[in-house]
Amino acid sequence: MRKALRAWCWAILAFLPLLAWSAEPTLRGTGDLGVIIERSAGRVLIVSTSSNSIISKVEGLGDLSHASVVFSRDARYAYVFGRDGGLSKVDILRGTLEKRIVQGGNSIGGAISQNGRLVAVANYEPGGLKVFTADTLEPVADIPAAYGDNKLSKVVGIADLPGDRFIYSLFDADQIWIADLRDPKAPKVEKFSNIGKAPYDGLVTPDSRHYMAGLFGEDGIALLDTWQPEQGVKRILANYGRGEEKLPVYKMPHLRGWAVAGHQVYLPAIGRHEVLVADTIHWKETARIAVRGQPVFVVARPDGRQVWVNFAFPDNGFVQVIDTLSGKIVQTLEPGKAVLHLEFTPRGETVWASARDDHKVLIYDTASFAKLAELPADSPSGIFFTSRAHRIGF
Amino acid sequence: MQHLLATHPRRRLFQLSPPATKPSREGVFFLPSIRIGLAVLALGGLGAGSLALAQEPPAPSPERSRELIRMVRQDCGSCHGLTLRGGLGSPLLPETLRDKPPDGLKHTILLGRPGTAMPPWKTFLNEAEADWIVAQLLRGFPEESK
């Protein structure tokens, strides 16, 4: 009895330093954290992919329909681009809104520079690019997307390139621009015209060499080799529809997310129930995979073994998984109503899917396809993990 | 016009006077569940005079109304914006639509606009529902109920 008591005393003594330490703020990294947009609530959830849980909520971010996020290079701050032109800097460790500015009238996306010092916003209204300092969100450059007769184009498909450059497409002007911000006070802009009708989104390949812009106004993808820009923009996968009548498009596809797996790139076909596959050496079509609906996101698991696809209305309750070795669909899931986005954890063991109309986020094991967890969220849309901080093009 | 909208959307919405060109008729067409919300919108947003809209199309069932409101806010909203202030698609606010004939708007909804990104929605809507959506857009589209 006395022995047991003594053992308890020792045990308590041994834990005392731990108790004292826990009074300090808990130290933690951000590598397993992420941000989920609650599009109707103007709020973001800060989540942990280690505990599959919500760790805090940050309010007051304005209209977040179609919001997107980039991260500071230390992966502590999330820059949230709101539809209403709001640019918000969120401290994901403290769970606080550090600063918010309204920099334009209408925007959906942005990018952060290679050196992490500049955040660029692609604006629909007023059409153009605005660049801000990453630390204080002070304006540093304004590059209107002027074309034709004093018109301004909506800017889409922005991505960062090495050398503190940003590449983006002009939806209304059929152009691709590269803005060089190495000297932020004197940005240089390189323009490529007649790249194809109505570019709607763009991506850079994981090596940042190639920029691809999907075309809404015609079948095909505009491709620019940014290592050899003097060769100009080429058209790939032209006429993939081969004269068939297009289906109506109820949601624009997205090219964000790495759709590159191995030496193949997987792309949504506009107005078709197909994923197009091309090789990344000759940029020729190698396959097309019939899928459940019109693809919106076509994203590769980080190891490239699987490609996950979600769909436009009215097939937006489904998610399909393509095995990249066989080129076959190996799984069809129904995570919930209106699945808007998919995001893999950094090494790809799980994928998170937002089901807007079921007001939840679902977490799946990508090996077994088992559902691991569900998190409540108010009309969730984009999901963004901090691993994006260290990838070019994100 | 679009520029003004972009800078002061809410204020514009609340300052506007109702469309003056329509012949008047008392509004007696709403089902109870949505009447309050719409009345609040009408009174707060457009002034009492806006109840006098012409030929108000019959409202769908409360359940279908909710579906349609969600569809417009969320699915149309993916191009036109959740607040309908515009995005890749043009703004769908009363100020931007009121000069356009309602019949034309209905046809745009049902048949789309060939050569643009606007798809036809006739597979998902009947004509009466499209009429109702146009009428709601013209008076300031209702918010989704939570």
Coordinates of C-alpha atoms in Angstrom, one line a residue:
Chain A
M1 CA 0.0 0.0 0.0
R2 CA 2.7 2.4 1.0
K3 CA 4.7 1.3 -2.0
A4 CA 1.9 2.1 -4.3
L5 CA 1.5 5.6 -2.7
R6 CA 5.2 6.3 -3.1
A7 CA 4.9 5.2 -6.8
W8 CA 2.1 7.6 -7.3
C9 CA 4.1 10.5 -5.8
W10 CA 6.9 9.8 -8.1
A11 CA 4.7 9.6 -11.0
I12 CA 3.1 13.0 -10.2
L13 CA 6.5 14.5 -9.6
A14 CA 7.7 13.2 -13.0
F15 CA 4.7 14.8 -14.8
L16 CA 5.0 18.2 -13.1
P17 CA 7.4 19.7 -15.7
L18 CA 5.0 18.5 -18.4
L19 CA 2.0 20.2 -16.6
A20 CA 4.0 23.5 -16.4
W21 CA 4.9 23.3 -20.0
S22 CA 1.4 22.8 -21.2
A23 CA 0.5 26.2 -19.8
E24 CA 2.6 27.7 -22.6
P25 CA 1.0 27.9 -26.1
T26 CA 1.4 24.5 -27.7
L27 CA 4.1 24.5 -30.3
R28 CA 3.2 22.9 -33.6
G29 CA 4.0 23.0 -37.2
T30 CA 1.7 23.8 -40.1
G31 CA 2.7 21.0 -42.5
D32 CA -0.5 19.0 -41.7
L33 CA -2.9 21.9 -41.8
G34 CA -5.2 23.2 -44.4
V35 CA -8.0 25.6 -45.2
I36 CA -11.6 24.8 -46.2
I37 CA -13.8 27.5 -47.8
E38 CA -17.3 27.8 -46.5
R39 CA -18.5 29.7 -49.5
S40 CA -21.8 31.1 -48.4
A41 CA -20.7 32.0 -44.9
G42 CA -17.6 34.1 -45.7
R43 CA -15.7 31.8 -43.3
V44 CA -12.8 29.4 -43.6
L45 CA -12.1 26.3 -41.5
I46 CA -8.6 25.5 -40.4
V47 CA -8.2 21.7 -40.4
S48 CA -5.6 19.2 -39.4
T49 CA -5.0 16.2 -41.7
S50 CA -3.3 14.3 -38.8
S51 CA -6.3 14.4 -36.6
N52 CA -8.9 14.7 -39.4
S53 CA -10.5 17.5 -37.5
I54 CA -11.4 21.2 -37.5
I55 CA -9.0 23.2 -35.3
S56 CA -10.4 26.7 -35.8
K57 CA -12.7 28.9 -37.8
V58 CA -12.0 32.3 -39.2
E59 CA -14.9 34.7 -40.1
G60 CA -15.4 37.9 -42.0
L61 CA -13.8 37.1 -45.4
G62 CA -16.7 38.4 -47.5
D63 CA -18.1 36.6 -50.6
L64 CA -16.2 33.4 -50.9
S65 CA -18.1 31.8 -53.8
H66 CA -15.3 30.4 -56.0
A67 CA -12.7 31.5 -53.5
S68 CA -9.1 30.1 -53.8
V69 CA -6.1 30.1 -51.5
V70 CA -2.3 30.3 -51.7
F71 CA 0.1 29.9 -48.8
S72 CA 3.1 31.9 -47.6
R73 CA 6.4 30.2 -48.0
D74 CA 6.5 29.4 -44.2
A75 CA 3.1 27.9 -44.6
R76 CA 1.8 29.9 -41.7
Y77 CA -0.4 32.3 -43.6
A78 CA -3.2 31.6 -46.1
Y79 CA -4.1 34.2 -48.7
V80 CA -7.7 33.9 -49.6
F81 CA -9.0 35.4 -52.9
G82 CA -12.7 36.2 -52.6
R83 CA -15.2 36.6 -55.4
D84 CA -15.9 40.2 -54.2
G85 CA -12.3 41.3 -54.8
G86 CA -11.4 40.7 -51.2
L87 CA -7.8 39.6 -50.4
S88 CA -7.5 38.2 -46.9
K89 CA -4.4 37.1 -45.0
V90 CA -5.3 34.4 -42.5
D91 CA -2.9 33.3 -39.7
I92 CA -3.7 29.6 -39.6
L93 CA -1.8 29.0 -36.4
R94 CA -3.6 31.6 -34.4
G95 CA -6.9 31.2 -36.4
T96 CA -7.2 34.9 -37.0
L97 CA -7.8 37.3 -39.8
E98 CA -4.5 39.2 -40.0
K99 CA -5.6 41.7 -42.7
R100 CA -8.2 42.0 -45.4
I101 CA -8.4 44.4 -48.3
V102 CA -10.9 44.8 -51.1
Q103 CA -8.6 45.2 -54.1
G104 CA -11.0 44.8 -57.0
G105 CA -14.7 44.3 -57.9
N106 CA -14.7 40.7 -58.9
S107 CA -12.0 38.0 -58.8
I108 CA -11.5 34.3 -58.3
G109 CA -7.9 33.6 -58.0
G110 CA -4.3 34.5 -57.4
A111 CA -0.8 33.3 -57.0
I112 CA 2.3 33.9 -54.8
S113 CA 5.7 34.7 -56.3
Q114 CA 8.7 32.3 -56.1
N115 CA 10.4 34.4 -53.5
G116 CA 7.2 34.6 -51.4
R117 CA 7.2 38.4 -51.3
L118 CA 4.4 39.2 -53.8
V119 CA 0.8 38.1 -54.0
A120 CA -0.9 38.6 -57.4
V121 CA -4.6 38.7 -57.9
A122 CA -6.3 37.9 -61.2
N123 CA -9.3 40.1 -61.6
Y124 CA -12.4 39.9 -63.6
E125 CA -13.5 43.4 -62.7
P126 CA -11.5 45.6 -63.4
G127 CA -9.9 43.1 -65.7
G128 CA -6.2 42.8 -65.0
L129 CA -3.6 41.8 -62.5
K130 CA -2.9 43.5 -59.2
V131 CA 0.2 42.7 -57.1
F132 CA 0.6 43.2 -53.4
T133 CA 3.3 42.7 -50.8
A134 CA 2.8 39.4 -49.1
D135 CA 3.6 40.7 -45.6
T136 CA 1.4 43.8 -45.5
L137 CA -0.8 43.6 -48.6
E138 CA 0.4 47.0 -49.8
P139 CA -0.2 47.5 -53.5
V140 CA 2.9 47.4 -55.6
A141 CA 1.8 47.0 -59.2
D142 CA -1.4 47.2 -61.3
I143 CA -1.3 45.7 -64.8
P144 CA -4.7 46.2 -66.6
A145 CA -5.5 43.4 -69.1
A146 CA -6.1 45.9 -71.9
Y147 CA -6.8 44.8 -75.4
G148 CA -8.5 46.0 -78.5
D149 CA -10.3 49.3 -78.3
N150 CA -9.6 50.2 -74.6
K151 CA -11.3 47.1 -73.4
L152 CA -10.3 45.1 -70.3
S153 CA -10.3 41.3 -70.3
K154 CA -11.2 39.1 -67.4
V155 CA -8.1 37.3 -66.2
V156 CA -8.1 33.6 -65.6
G157 CA -5.7 30.7 -65.0
I158 CA -3.0 32.5 -63.1
A159 CA 0.1 30.6 -61.9
D160 CA 3.5 31.6 -60.7
L161 CA 6.6 30.9 -62.7
P162 CA 10.3 30.9 -61.6
G163 CA 11.9 34.4 -61.5
D164 CA 9.0 36.0 -59.7
R165 CA 6.9 35.9 -62.8
F166 CA 3.1 35.3 -63.1
I167 CA 1.5 33.7 -66.2
Y168 CA -2.2 34.1 -66.9
S169 CA -4.8 34.1 -69.6
L170 CA -7.2 36.8 -70.9
F171 CA -10.6 35.2 -71.3
D172 CA -12.0 37.9 -73.6
A173 CA -8.9 38.7 -75.5
D174 CA -7.6 35.2 -76.4
Q175 CA -4.2 36.0 -75.0
I176 CA -1.6 34.6 -72.6
W177 CA 0.5 37.1 -70.7
I178 CA 3.7 36.7 -68.6
A179 CA 4.3 39.5 -66.0
D180 CA 7.8 39.7 -64.8
L181 CA 7.8 41.2 -61.3
R182 CA 11.5 40.8 -60.5
D183 CA 11.5 44.6 -60.3
P184 CA 8.0 45.1 -58.8
K185 CA 8.1 48.9 -59.5
A186 CA 8.7 48.3 -63.2
P187 CA 7.0 45.1 -64.2
K188 CA 7.6 43.7 -67.7
V189 CA 4.9 42.0 -69.6
E190 CA 5.3 39.5 -72.4
K191 CA 2.1 38.9 -74.5
F192 CA 1.0 36.1 -76.7
S193 CA -1.9 36.7 -79.0
N194 CA -4.4 34.4 -80.9
I195 CA -3.8 31.6 -78.5
G196 CA -7.3 30.1 -79.1
K197 CA -10.8 31.1 -78.3
A198 CA -11.8 31.9 -74.8
P199 CA -9.2 30.5 -72.5
Y200 CA -11.0 29.6 -69.3
D201 CA -8.3 28.3 -66.9
G202 CA -4.7 27.4 -67.0
L203 CA -2.0 25.4 -65.2
V204 CA 1.7 25.0 -65.2
T205 CA 3.2 21.5 -65.2
P206 CA 5.0 20.4 -62.0
D207 CA 8.4 21.3 -63.4
S208 CA 7.0 24.8 -64.3
R209 CA 8.2 24.5 -67.8
H210 CA 4.8 24.3 -69.7
Y211 CA 1.7 26.4 -69.3
M212 CA -1.5 25.0 -70.6
A213 CA -4.7 27.0 -71.1
G214 CA -8.0 25.2 -71.6
L215 CA -10.1 26.7 -74.4
F216 CA -13.8 27.2 -74.0
G217 CA -14.5 28.5 -77.4
E218 CA -13.0 25.6 -79.3
D219 CA -11.7 22.1 -78.8
G220 CA -8.1 22.1 -77.8
I221 CA -5.5 23.3 -75.3
A222 CA -3.1 26.2 -75.8
L223 CA 0.5 25.2 -74.7
L224 CA 3.4 27.5 -74.0
D225 CA 6.9 26.2 -73.4
T226 CA 8.1 28.9 -70.9
W227 CA 11.7 27.7 -71.4
Q228 CA 11.4 28.6 -75.1
P229 CA 8.8 31.3 -75.2
E230 CA 10.1 32.5 -78.6
Q231 CA 8.6 29.4 -80.1
G232 CA 5.2 30.8 -79.3
V233 CA 1.9 29.2 -78.2
K234 CA 1.1 25.8 -79.8
R235 CA -2.3 24.2 -80.0
I236 CA -2.6 20.6 -78.7
L237 CA -5.5 18.2 -78.7
A238 CA -7.1 20.4 -81.3
N239 CA -10.4 19.1 -82.6
Y240 CA -10.8 16.5 -79.9
G241 CA -14.5 16.7 -80.5
R242 CA -14.2 15.6 -84.1
G243 CA -17.3 17.3 -85.2
E244 CA -19.6 15.8 -82.6
E245 CA -22.2 18.2 -81.1
K246 CA -21.0 19.5 -77.7
L247 CA -23.1 19.0 -74.6
P248 CA -24.1 22.1 -72.7
V249 CA -21.5 23.0 -70.1
Y250 CA -23.1 23.6 -66.7
K251 CA -19.8 24.4 -64.9
M252 CA -16.5 25.4 -66.3
P253 CA -13.8 22.8 -65.7
H254 CA -10.8 23.7 -63.6
L255 CA -7.2 23.0 -64.6
R256 CA -5.9 23.8 -61.2
G257 CA -4.3 20.8 -59.5
W258 CA -1.7 18.6 -60.9
A259 CA -3.2 16.6 -63.6
V260 CA 0.2 15.3 -64.5
A261 CA 1.0 11.7 -63.6
G262 CA 4.1 10.2 -64.9
H263 CA 4.6 11.3 -68.5
Q264 CA 0.9 11.8 -69.1
V265 CA -1.3 14.8 -68.6
Y266 CA -5.0 14.2 -67.8
L267 CA -7.4 17.0 -68.9
P268 CA -11.1 17.6 -68.8
A269 CA -12.8 17.6 -72.2
I270 CA -15.1 20.6 -72.5
G271 CA -18.8 19.6 -73.1
R272 CA -18.0 15.9 -73.1
H273 CA -18.1 13.0 -70.7
E274 CA -14.4 12.4 -71.2
V275 CA -11.0 12.8 -69.7
L276 CA -8.3 13.5 -72.4
V277 CA -4.9 12.0 -71.9
A278 CA -1.8 13.3 -73.7
D279 CA 1.9 12.5 -73.3
T280 CA 4.1 15.3 -72.0
I281 CA 6.9 14.8 -74.5
H282 CA 5.1 15.1 -77.9
W283 CA 1.9 16.5 -76.5
K284 CA -0.2 14.1 -78.6
E285 CA -3.4 12.5 -77.5
T286 CA -2.7 9.0 -76.1
A287 CA -6.1 8.1 -74.8
R288 CA -9.5 9.3 -73.8
I289 CA -11.4 7.9 -70.9
A290 CA -15.1 7.8 -70.8
V291 CA -16.4 9.1 -67.4
R292 CA -19.7 9.6 -65.5
G293 CA -20.2 13.3 -66.5
Q294 CA -18.5 16.4 -67.6
P295 CA -15.2 16.6 -65.6
V296 CA -14.5 19.7 -63.5
F297 CA -11.4 18.7 -61.5
V298 CA -9.1 16.1 -62.9
V299 CA -6.4 15.7 -60.2
A300 CA -3.5 13.2 -59.8
R301 CA -2.7 11.7 -56.5
P302 CA 0.8 13.0 -55.6
D303 CA 2.4 9.7 -56.6
G304 CA 0.6 9.8 -59.9
R305 CA -0.9 6.3 -59.6
Q306 CA -4.5 7.5 -59.5
V307 CA -6.4 10.4 -61.1
W308 CA -9.6 11.5 -59.3
V309 CA -12.3 13.3 -61.2
N310 CA -15.4 15.2 -60.1
F311 CA -18.2 16.4 -62.3
A312 CA -20.4 19.3 -63.3
F313 CA -24.1 19.6 -62.5
P314 CA -26.1 17.4 -62.8
D315 CA -23.5 14.6 -62.2
N316 CA -21.9 16.4 -59.4
G317 CA -22.7 13.8 -56.8
F318 CA -20.1 11.4 -58.2
V319 CA -16.4 11.0 -58.0
Q320 CA -14.5 8.6 -60.2
V321 CA -11.0 7.2 -59.9
I322 CA -8.8 6.3 -62.8
D323 CA -5.9 3.9 -62.4
T324 CA -3.2 5.5 -64.5
L325 CA -1.4 2.2 -65.2
S326 CA -4.5 0.5 -66.8
G327 CA -6.2 3.7 -67.9
K328 CA -9.5 2.2 -66.4
I329 CA -11.9 3.6 -63.9
V330 CA -11.4 1.5 -60.8
Q331 CA -13.9 3.2 -58.5
T332 CA -17.0 5.3 -58.5
L333 CA -17.9 7.0 -55.3
E334 CA -21.0 9.1 -54.3
P335 CA -19.6 11.2 -51.5
G336 CA -22.6 13.5 -51.3
K337 CA -24.6 16.2 -53.1
A338 CA -22.6 18.7 -55.2
V339 CA -19.0 17.6 -54.8
L340 CA -17.1 20.8 -55.6
H341 CA -13.4 20.0 -54.9
L342 CA -10.9 17.3 -54.1
E343 CA -7.6 17.7 -52.3
F344 CA -5.0 15.1 -51.4
T345 CA -2.9 15.0 -48.3
P346 CA 0.7 15.8 -49.1
R347 CA 1.7 12.2 -49.6
G348 CA -1.6 11.1 -51.0
E349 CA -2.8 8.5 -48.4
T350 CA -6.2 10.3 -48.1
V351 CA -8.3 12.6 -50.2
W352 CA -10.7 15.2 -48.9
A353 CA -13.9 16.0 -50.8
S354 CA -16.3 18.8 -50.2
A355 CA -20.0 18.1 -50.6
R356 CA -21.6 21.5 -50.8
D357 CA -25.2 20.6 -50.6
D358 CA -24.7 18.0 -47.8
H359 CA -22.7 20.6 -45.8
K360 CA -19.9 18.2 -45.1
V361 CA -16.3 17.3 -46.1
L362 CA -15.6 13.6 -46.5
I363 CA -12.2 12.0 -46.0
Y364 CA -11.3 8.9 -48.0
D365 CA -8.5 6.4 -47.8
T366 CA -7.1 6.4 -51.4
A367 CA -5.9 2.8 -51.2
S368 CA -9.1 1.1 -49.9
F369 CA -11.6 3.9 -50.9
A370 CA -13.0 3.5 -47.3
K371 CA -14.6 6.7 -45.9
L372 CA -12.5 7.6 -42.8
A373 CA -14.3 10.6 -41.5
E374 CA -16.8 13.4 -42.1
L375 CA -16.5 17.0 -41.0
P376 CA -19.5 19.4 -40.9
A377 CA -19.0 22.5 -43.0
D378 CA -21.4 25.1 -44.3
S379 CA -21.6 24.8 -48.1
P380 CA -17.9 23.8 -48.4
S381 CA -16.1 24.4 -51.7
G382 CA -12.3 24.6 -52.1
I383 CA -10.0 22.6 -49.8
F384 CA -6.3 23.7 -49.7
F385 CA -3.5 22.0 -47.8
T386 CA -0.3 23.8 -46.8
S387 CA 1.8 21.5 -48.9
R388 CA 0.8 23.9 -51.7
A389 CA 3.2 26.4 -50.2
H390 CA 6.2 24.6 -51.7
R391 CA 4.9 23.8 -55.1
I392 CA 5.4 26.0 -58.2
G393 CA 2.0 26.7 -59.8
F394 CA 0.1 26.6 -56.6
Chain B
M1 CA -23.5 50.5 -65.3
Q2 CA -21.5 47.4 -64.5
H3 CA -18.8 49.5 -63.1
L4 CA -21.1 51.2 -60.7
L5 CA -22.5 47.9 -59.7
A6 CA -19.1 46.6 -59.0
T7 CA -18.3 49.4 -56.6
H8 CA -21.5 49.8 -54.7
P9 CA -23.6 46.7 -55.3
R10 CA -25.7 46.6 -52.1
R11 CA -26.3 50.3 -52.0
R12 CA -27.4 50.4 -55.6
L13 CA -29.8 47.6 -55.0
F14 CA -31.4 49.4 -52.2
Q15 CA -31.6 52.8 -53.9
L16 CA -33.2 51.7 -57.0
S17 CA -36.8 52.5 -57.8
P18 CA -38.9 49.8 -59.3
P19 CA -39.3 49.2 -63.0
A20 CA -41.7 51.8 -64.1
T21 CA -42.8 50.5 -67.4
K22 CA -45.0 47.7 -66.2
P23 CA -48.8 48.0 -65.9
S24 CA -49.8 47.5 -62.3
R25 CA -51.5 44.6 -60.7
E26 CA -51.6 43.6 -57.1
G27 CA -49.3 40.8 -56.1
V28 CA -51.3 37.9 -54.7
F29 CA -49.3 35.1 -56.1
F30 CA -46.9 33.9 -53.4
L31 CA -47.2 30.8 -51.3
P32 CA -47.2 31.5 -47.6
S33 CA -43.7 30.1 -47.0
I34 CA -41.9 32.5 -49.3
R35 CA -44.3 35.4 -49.0
I36 CA -42.7 36.9 -46.0
G37 CA -39.2 36.8 -47.4
L38 CA -40.3 38.3 -50.6
A39 CA -42.4 40.9 -49.0
V40 CA -39.4 41.9 -46.9
L41 CA -37.2 42.1 -50.0
A42 CA -39.8 44.0 -51.8
L43 CA -40.4 46.5 -49.0
G44 CA -36.8 46.9 -48.0
G45 CA -35.2 46.7 -51.4
L46 CA -37.5 48.2 -53.9
G47 CA -40.2 50.1 -52.0
A48 CA -43.8 49.1 -51.7
G49 CA -44.5 50.1 -55.2
S50 CA -42.7 47.0 -56.5
L51 CA -45.6 44.7 -55.5
A52 CA -47.3 46.1 -58.5
L53 CA -45.4 43.9 -61.1
A54 CA -47.2 42.8 -64.2
Q55 CA -48.3 39.3 -64.8
E56 CA -46.4 37.7 -62.0
P57 CA -46.0 34.0 -62.9
P58 CA -47.3 31.5 -60.4
A59 CA -44.9 30.4 -57.8
P60 CA -43.8 26.7 -57.8
S61 CA -44.4 24.6 -54.6
P62 CA -42.4 25.8 -51.6
E63 CA -40.1 22.8 -51.9
R64 CA -39.5 23.4 -55.6
S65 CA -39.0 27.1 -54.9
R66 CA -36.3 26.3 -52.5
E67 CA -34.6 24.0 -55.0
L68 CA -34.8 26.7 -57.7
I69 CA -33.5 29.4 -55.4
R70 CA -30.6 27.1 -54.5
M71 CA -30.0 26.2 -58.1
V72 CA -29.8 29.8 -59.2
R73 CA -27.6 30.9 -56.2
Q74 CA -25.3 27.9 -56.4
D75 CA -25.2 26.5 -59.9
C76 CA -26.0 29.7 -61.9
G77 CA -23.8 31.3 -59.3
S78 CA -20.8 29.3 -60.4
C79 CA -20.5 31.7 -63.3
H80 CA -22.7 34.6 -62.3
G81 CA -21.5 34.7 -58.7
L82 CA -23.3 33.7 -55.5
T83 CA -24.5 37.3 -55.1
L84 CA -25.3 37.3 -58.8
R85 CA -23.0 40.3 -59.3
G86 CA -21.4 38.5 -62.2
G87 CA -18.2 36.5 -62.8
L88 CA -17.4 34.8 -66.0
G89 CA -21.1 35.4 -66.7
S90 CA -22.7 38.8 -66.6
P91 CA -24.4 40.3 -63.5
L92 CA -28.0 39.2 -62.9
L93 CA -29.1 42.1 -60.7
P94 CA -32.4 44.0 -61.3
E95 CA -30.4 47.0 -62.5
T96 CA -28.7 45.0 -65.2
L97 CA -31.7 43.1 -66.3
R98 CA -34.6 45.5 -66.1
D99 CA -34.1 47.0 -69.6
K100 CA -34.2 43.5 -71.1
P101 CA -37.5 42.0 -72.1
P102 CA -38.5 39.2 -69.6
D103 CA -39.4 36.9 -72.5
G104 CA -35.9 37.2 -73.9
L105 CA -34.5 36.4 -70.4
K106 CA -36.6 33.4 -70.1
H107 CA -35.4 32.1 -73.5
T108 CA -31.8 32.7 -72.5
I109 CA -32.4 30.6 -69.4
L110 CA -34.1 27.8 -71.3
L111 CA -32.2 27.7 -74.5
G112 CA -28.8 29.3 -73.5
R113 CA -26.9 31.7 -75.7
P114 CA -25.2 29.8 -78.5
G115 CA -21.6 30.9 -79.0
T116 CA -21.2 31.9 -75.4
A117 CA -20.7 29.9 -72.2
M118 CA -24.4 30.2 -71.3
P119 CA -25.9 26.7 -71.5
P120 CA -29.6 25.8 -72.0
W121 CA -31.3 24.8 -68.8
K122 CA -34.5 23.4 -70.3
T123 CA -33.7 19.9 -69.2
F124 CA -33.9 21.0 -65.6
L125 CA -36.7 23.7 -65.7
N126 CA -40.1 24.1 -67.3
E127 CA -41.2 27.4 -68.9
A128 CA -43.3 28.4 -65.9
E129 CA -40.3 27.9 -63.6
A130 CA -38.1 30.0 -65.9
D131 CA -40.7 32.7 -65.9
W132 CA -40.8 32.7 -62.1
I133 CA -37.0 32.8 -61.9
V134 CA -37.0 35.8 -64.3
A135 CA -39.6 37.6 -62.1
Q136 CA -37.5 37.0 -59.0
L137 CA -34.3 38.2 -60.7
L138 CA -36.0 41.4 -61.7
R139 CA -37.2 42.1 -58.2
G140 CA -33.9 41.1 -56.5
F141 CA -33.4 37.4 -56.2
P142 CA -34.3 35.8 -52.8
E143 CA -31.5 34.5 -50.5
E144 CA -31.5 30.8 -49.7
S145 CA -33.2 30.0 -46.4
K146 CA -30.9 28.2 -44.0

